[in-house]
């Protein structure tokens, strides 16, 4: 016999209300899925920041894995593109570890696309709507797509060093846009207000230009160096590797000197803590990068150190951009509140 107490103490199972999706909703989702999501979801500011940061992290990670492909001689582990072989979309067991490494790097591009897509969705759904953030997200998307095609061209032309260099430069551009977007998620939309004088800002522009030149010459060092990316005969840039390496070292010292000069000037003019902190961090990153660079040069370029140097290059580039953006501030745009007359009319209505 059923215990009557069960009807008192035992709650009946309930189901949450399932929202009705009309045919018009389905058409709207197909016509503009981003607008459809934005109309039904408002992310927290921290969520938008984390989405933008995920794109930065994946941009750096793709540099590291791309370096692993080169340093393990797996550049032609998948000898064709977009398939891995003429008859297989994926790596096969006969291709060994090189095929796994190269195909794994290709698959990581999809993870990068997912991170960039997440950043676009979060930025599009943010309230109030900020078109500048969305444009930065889409800029990343198109860089990723074009760089994926360029990566395929790199394979099809047998790791031509000039295409490999262009591939790395495009990834550096992706890191730059992702970093700017992440910084913009932590700021407002008011016009930037300089925190330092014009002379200091010009010094930072010189520093940024020197860093760009340092990265470009670094691609030449790689293109002329011994790590061709595959065990077969791969074309190298027709320049003396040691001469270009010394030029690269000189440019690195110029960047270090400009960074130290910037830190000294910021201290002298009693600049805010933000620019000082970022400059100090950049200086320490450059010193660590310099130590790795000299050690790898005098130890015949061991693969592990070269990989660390590539990672350090990406981190250095991010911090140069952060130093540049720390010299100004953007506050949140003021919200227009209704005046007494407007409030009265709303109350009457």
Coordinates of C-alpha atoms in Angstrom, one line a residue:
X1 CA 0.0 0.0 0.0
X2 CA 1.4 3.5 -0.9
X3 CA 2.5 5.6 1.9
X4 CA 0.4 8.8 2.0
X5 CA 3.4 10.8 3.2
X6 CA 5.1 10.3 -0.1
X7 CA 2.6 12.7 -1.7
X8 CA 3.6 15.3 0.9
X9 CA 7.4 15.0 0.9
X10 CA 8.2 13.8 -2.6
X11 CA 8.2 16.6 -5.2
X12 CA 6.8 15.8 -8.6
X13 CA 9.4 16.1 -11.4
X14 CA 9.1 19.3 -13.3
X15 CA 10.4 20.4 -16.7
X16 CA 11.8 23.8 -17.6
X17 CA 9.9 25.7 -20.1
X18 CA 11.3 25.1 -23.6
X19 CA 11.3 28.3 -25.6
X20 CA 9.3 28.2 -28.8
X21 CA 11.3 28.8 -31.9
X22 CA 9.1 30.0 -34.7
X23 CA 9.7 29.8 -38.4
X24 CA 10.6 33.5 -38.4
X25 CA 13.3 32.8 -35.7
X26 CA 14.8 30.0 -37.8
X27 CA 14.9 32.3 -40.9
X28 CA 16.5 35.0 -38.8
X29 CA 19.1 32.6 -37.5
X30 CA 20.0 31.5 -41.0
X31 CA 20.0 35.0 -42.4
X32 CA 22.3 36.5 -39.7
X33 CA 23.3 34.0 -37.0
X34 CA 25.5 36.6 -35.1
X35 CA 22.6 39.0 -34.8
X36 CA 20.3 36.2 -33.7
X37 CA 22.8 35.2 -30.9
X38 CA 23.3 38.8 -29.9
X39 CA 19.6 39.4 -29.5
X40 CA 19.4 36.5 -27.0
X41 CA 22.7 36.6 -25.1
X42 CA 24.6 39.4 -23.4
X43 CA 28.1 38.3 -22.2
X44 CA 29.8 39.7 -19.2
X45 CA 32.7 42.0 -19.9
X46 CA 35.1 39.4 -18.4
X47 CA 33.7 36.9 -20.9
X48 CA 34.5 39.1 -23.8
X49 CA 38.0 39.7 -22.5
X50 CA 38.6 36.0 -22.1
X51 CA 37.4 35.3 -25.6
X52 CA 39.8 37.9 -27.0
X53 CA 42.6 36.5 -24.8
X54 CA 41.9 33.0 -26.2
X55 CA 42.6 34.3 -29.7
X56 CA 45.9 35.8 -28.5
X57 CA 47.0 32.5 -26.8
X58 CA 46.1 30.4 -29.9
X59 CA 48.0 32.9 -32.2
X60 CA 51.1 32.3 -30.1
X61 CA 50.5 28.6 -29.9
X62 CA 50.3 28.3 -33.7
X63 CA 53.7 30.0 -33.9
X64 CA 55.2 27.4 -31.5
X65 CA 53.7 24.4 -33.3
X66 CA 54.7 25.9 -36.6
X67 CA 58.2 26.1 -35.3
X68 CA 58.0 22.5 -34.1
X69 CA 57.1 21.5 -37.7
X70 CA 60.2 23.2 -39.0
X71 CA 62.6 22.1 -36.3
X72 CA 61.6 18.4 -36.5
X73 CA 62.0 18.4 -40.3
X74 CA 58.2 17.8 -40.7
X75 CA 57.5 20.6 -43.1
X76 CA 56.6 18.1 -45.9
X77 CA 55.2 15.4 -43.6
X78 CA 52.0 16.0 -45.5
X79 CA 53.4 16.5 -49.0
X80 CA 50.4 18.1 -50.5
X81 CA 47.5 20.4 -49.7
X82 CA 44.6 20.7 -48.8
X83 CA 44.8 16.9 -48.4
X84 CA 47.7 15.3 -46.5
X85 CA 48.4 13.0 -49.4
X86 CA 46.9 12.5 -52.9
X87 CA 44.7 9.8 -51.6
X88 CA 44.2 10.7 -47.9
X89 CA 42.8 13.7 -46.1
X90 CA 44.7 12.7 -42.9
X91 CA 48.2 11.4 -42.1
X92 CA 48.7 7.7 -42.6
X93 CA 50.8 5.3 -40.6
X94 CA 53.3 5.0 -43.4
X95 CA 54.2 8.7 -43.0
X96 CA 55.5 8.3 -39.5
X97 CA 55.9 10.9 -36.9
X98 CA 56.6 13.7 -39.4
X99 CA 53.1 13.2 -40.9
X100 CA 51.5 13.3 -37.4
X101 CA 53.4 16.6 -36.5
X102 CA 52.5 18.4 -39.8
X103 CA 48.9 17.2 -39.8
X104 CA 48.5 18.1 -36.1
X105 CA 49.7 21.6 -36.9
X106 CA 47.1 21.8 -39.7
X107 CA 44.3 20.6 -37.3
X108 CA 45.4 23.3 -34.7
X109 CA 44.4 25.9 -37.3
X110 CA 40.8 24.8 -36.7
X111 CA 41.2 25.4 -33.0
X112 CA 42.6 28.8 -33.8
X113 CA 39.5 29.5 -36.0
X114 CA 37.3 28.4 -33.1
X115 CA 39.0 30.9 -30.8
X116 CA 38.7 33.7 -33.3
X117 CA 35.1 32.8 -33.9
X118 CA 34.4 32.8 -30.2
X119 CA 36.0 36.3 -29.9
X120 CA 33.8 37.6 -32.8
X121 CA 30.6 36.2 -31.2
X122 CA 31.4 37.6 -27.8
X123 CA 32.2 41.0 -29.2
X124 CA 29.1 41.0 -31.4
X125 CA 26.9 40.1 -28.5
X126 CA 28.4 42.7 -26.1
X127 CA 26.0 45.4 -24.9
X128 CA 26.3 48.2 -25.8
X129 CA 27.4 47.2 -29.3
X130 CA 31.0 48.2 -30.1
X131 CA 31.6 47.9 -33.9
X132 CA 35.3 48.5 -33.5
X133 CA 35.7 45.2 -31.5
X134 CA 33.8 43.3 -34.1
X135 CA 35.9 44.7 -36.9
X136 CA 39.1 43.6 -35.1
X137 CA 37.6 40.1 -34.7
X138 CA 36.8 39.8 -38.4
X139 CA 40.2 41.1 -39.3
X140 CA 41.7 38.2 -37.4
X141 CA 39.3 35.8 -39.2
X142 CA 40.5 37.0 -42.7
X143 CA 44.1 36.9 -41.7
X144 CA 43.7 33.3 -40.5
X145 CA 42.0 32.3 -43.7
X146 CA 44.6 34.0 -46.0
X147 CA 47.4 32.5 -43.9
X148 CA 45.9 29.0 -44.2
X149 CA 46.0 29.4 -47.9
X150 CA 49.5 30.7 -47.7
X151 CA 50.5 27.7 -45.6
X152 CA 49.2 25.4 -48.3
X153 CA 51.2 27.3 -50.9
X154 CA 54.3 26.8 -48.7
X155 CA 53.8 23.1 -48.9
X156 CA 53.0 23.1 -52.6
X157 CA 56.2 25.0 -53.5
X158 CA 58.4 22.7 -51.4
X159 CA 59.0 25.0 -48.4
X160 CA 60.3 27.9 -50.4
X161 CA 62.0 30.2 -47.7
X162 CA 60.3 33.4 -49.0
X163 CA 56.8 31.9 -48.6
X164 CA 57.8 30.5 -45.2
X165 CA 58.9 34.0 -44.1
X166 CA 55.7 35.5 -45.4
X167 CA 53.8 32.8 -43.5
X168 CA 55.5 33.9 -40.2
X169 CA 55.0 37.6 -40.9
X170 CA 51.3 37.0 -41.5
X171 CA 51.1 35.2 -38.1
X172 CA 52.8 38.1 -36.5
X173 CA 50.2 40.4 -38.0
X174 CA 47.5 38.1 -36.5
X175 CA 49.2 38.4 -33.1
X176 CA 49.2 42.1 -33.4
X177 CA 45.4 42.4 -34.2
X178 CA 44.5 39.9 -31.5
X179 CA 46.5 41.8 -28.9
X180 CA 44.9 45.1 -29.9
X181 CA 41.5 43.5 -29.6
X182 CA 42.2 42.1 -26.2
X183 CA 43.5 45.5 -25.0
X184 CA 40.4 47.2 -26.5
X185 CA 38.1 44.9 -24.6
X186 CA 39.6 46.3 -21.4
X187 CA 39.0 50.0 -22.4
X188 CA 36.2 52.3 -23.3
X189 CA 35.3 53.9 -26.6
X190 CA 36.1 57.5 -25.9
X191 CA 38.9 59.1 -27.9
X192 CA 42.4 58.1 -26.6
X193 CA 43.9 60.6 -24.1
X194 CA 47.7 60.6 -24.1
X195 CA 49.4 59.9 -20.8
X196 CA 52.8 61.1 -21.9
X197 CA 54.2 63.8 -24.1
X198 CA 54.7 63.7 -27.9
X199 CA 58.5 63.1 -27.6
X200 CA 57.9 59.9 -25.5
X201 CA 55.3 58.7 -28.0
X202 CA 57.7 59.2 -30.9
X203 CA 60.3 57.2 -29.0
X204 CA 57.9 54.3 -28.7
X205 CA 57.1 54.5 -32.4
X206 CA 60.9 54.2 -33.1
X207 CA 60.9 51.2 -30.7
X208 CA 58.0 49.6 -32.5
X209 CA 59.6 50.1 -36.0
X210 CA 62.9 48.6 -34.7
X211 CA 60.9 45.6 -33.4
X212 CA 59.2 45.1 -36.7
X213 CA 62.6 45.2 -38.5
X214 CA 64.0 42.8 -35.9
X215 CA 61.2 40.3 -36.7
X216 CA 61.7 40.7 -40.5
X217 CA 65.4 40.1 -40.3
X218 CA 64.8 37.2 -38.0
X219 CA 62.8 35.5 -40.8
X220 CA 65.8 36.0 -43.1
X221 CA 68.0 34.4 -40.5
X222 CA 65.7 31.4 -40.4
X223 CA 65.4 31.3 -44.2
X224 CA 69.1 31.2 -44.6
X225 CA 69.9 29.0 -41.6
X226 CA 70.3 25.2 -41.3
X227 CA 66.7 24.4 -40.2
X228 CA 65.1 24.1 -43.6
X229 CA 62.0 22.3 -42.3
X230 CA 62.6 19.0 -44.1
X231 CA 65.3 16.5 -44.5
X232 CA 65.3 16.8 -48.3
X233 CA 67.0 19.4 -50.3
X234 CA 65.1 22.6 -49.6
X235 CA 66.0 26.0 -51.2
X236 CA 67.6 28.5 -48.8
X237 CA 67.9 32.3 -49.0
X238 CA 71.1 33.1 -50.9
X239 CA 72.7 35.3 -48.1
X240 CA 75.5 34.6 -45.7
X241 CA 73.8 33.3 -42.6
X242 CA 76.4 34.5 -40.1
X243 CA 76.3 38.1 -41.5
X244 CA 72.5 38.2 -41.2
X245 CA 72.7 36.7 -37.7
X246 CA 75.0 39.5 -36.6
X247 CA 72.7 42.1 -38.2
X248 CA 69.9 40.5 -36.3
X249 CA 71.9 40.8 -33.0
X250 CA 72.6 44.5 -33.7
X251 CA 68.9 45.2 -34.2
X252 CA 68.1 43.3 -31.0
X253 CA 70.6 45.6 -29.1
X254 CA 68.9 48.6 -30.7
X255 CA 65.5 47.5 -29.4
X256 CA 67.0 46.8 -26.0
X257 CA 68.7 50.2 -25.9
X258 CA 65.5 52.0 -27.0
X259 CA 63.5 50.1 -24.3
X260 CA 66.0 51.1 -21.6
X261 CA 65.9 54.7 -22.8
X262 CA 62.1 54.7 -22.7
X263 CA 62.1 53.4 -19.2
X264 CA 64.6 56.1 -18.1
X265 CA 62.6 58.8 -19.8
X266 CA 59.3 57.6 -18.2
X267 CA 61.0 57.7 -14.8
X268 CA 62.3 61.2 -15.5
X269 CA 58.9 62.6 -16.5
X270 CA 57.2 60.8 -13.6
X271 CA 54.9 58.9 -16.0
X272 CA 52.0 56.8 -14.7
X273 CA 52.7 53.3 -13.4
X274 CA 51.1 51.6 -16.4
X275 CA 53.7 52.5 -19.0
X276 CA 56.5 52.1 -16.5
X277 CA 55.4 48.6 -15.7
X278 CA 54.9 47.5 -19.3
X279 CA 58.3 48.9 -20.3
X280 CA 60.0 47.1 -17.4
X281 CA 58.4 43.9 -18.4
X282 CA 59.4 44.3 -22.0
X283 CA 63.0 45.0 -21.0
X284 CA 63.2 41.7 -19.0
X285 CA 61.6 39.8 -21.9
X286 CA 64.2 41.2 -24.2
X287 CA 67.1 40.3 -21.9
X288 CA 65.8 36.7 -21.7
X289 CA 65.4 36.6 -25.4
X290 CA 68.9 37.9 -25.9
X291 CA 70.4 35.2 -23.6
X292 CA 68.5 32.5 -25.6
X293 CA 69.7 34.0 -28.9
X294 CA 73.4 34.1 -28.0
X295 CA 73.3 30.6 -26.4
X296 CA 71.7 29.1 -29.5
X297 CA 74.2 30.9 -31.7
X298 CA 77.2 29.5 -29.9
X299 CA 75.8 26.0 -29.5
X300 CA 75.1 25.4 -33.2
X301 CA 71.3 26.1 -33.0
X302 CA 69.8 23.3 -30.9
X303 CA 66.2 22.7 -31.8
X304 CA 64.8 23.3 -28.3
X305 CA 66.5 26.7 -28.0
X306 CA 65.4 27.8 -31.5
X307 CA 61.8 26.9 -30.5
X308 CA 62.1 28.9 -27.3
X309 CA 63.5 31.8 -29.3
X310 CA 60.5 31.7 -31.7
X311 CA 58.2 31.7 -28.7
X312 CA 60.1 34.6 -27.2
X313 CA 59.8 36.5 -30.4
X314 CA 56.0 36.3 -30.3
X315 CA 55.9 37.3 -26.6
X316 CA 58.3 40.2 -27.3
X317 CA 56.0 41.5 -30.1
X318 CA 53.0 41.4 -27.8
X319 CA 54.7 43.4 -25.2
X320 CA 55.9 46.0 -27.7
X321 CA 52.3 46.5 -28.6
X322 CA 51.2 46.7 -25.0
X323 CA 53.9 49.3 -24.3
X324 CA 52.6 51.4 -27.2
X325 CA 49.0 51.1 -26.1
X326 CA 49.8 51.8 -22.4
X327 CA 50.7 55.4 -23.3
X328 CA 47.1 56.4 -23.7
X329 CA 43.8 55.7 -22.0
X330 CA 40.3 55.3 -23.1
X331 CA 37.4 55.6 -20.6
X332 CA 33.9 54.3 -20.9
X333 CA 31.6 56.6 -22.9
X334 CA 29.2 58.4 -20.6
X335 CA 25.6 57.0 -20.6
X336 CA 23.0 59.6 -21.4
X337 CA 20.5 59.5 -18.6
X338 CA 16.9 60.9 -19.2
X339 CA 16.3 64.4 -17.8
X340 CA 13.5 65.4 -15.5
X341 CA 11.2 66.3 -18.4
X342 CA 11.8 62.9 -20.1
X343 CA 11.2 61.1 -16.9
X344 CA 7.9 62.9 -16.3
X345 CA 6.7 62.1 -19.8
X346 CA 7.6 58.4 -19.3
X347 CA 5.7 58.4 -16.0
X348 CA 2.6 59.8 -17.6
X349 CA 2.8 57.3 -20.4

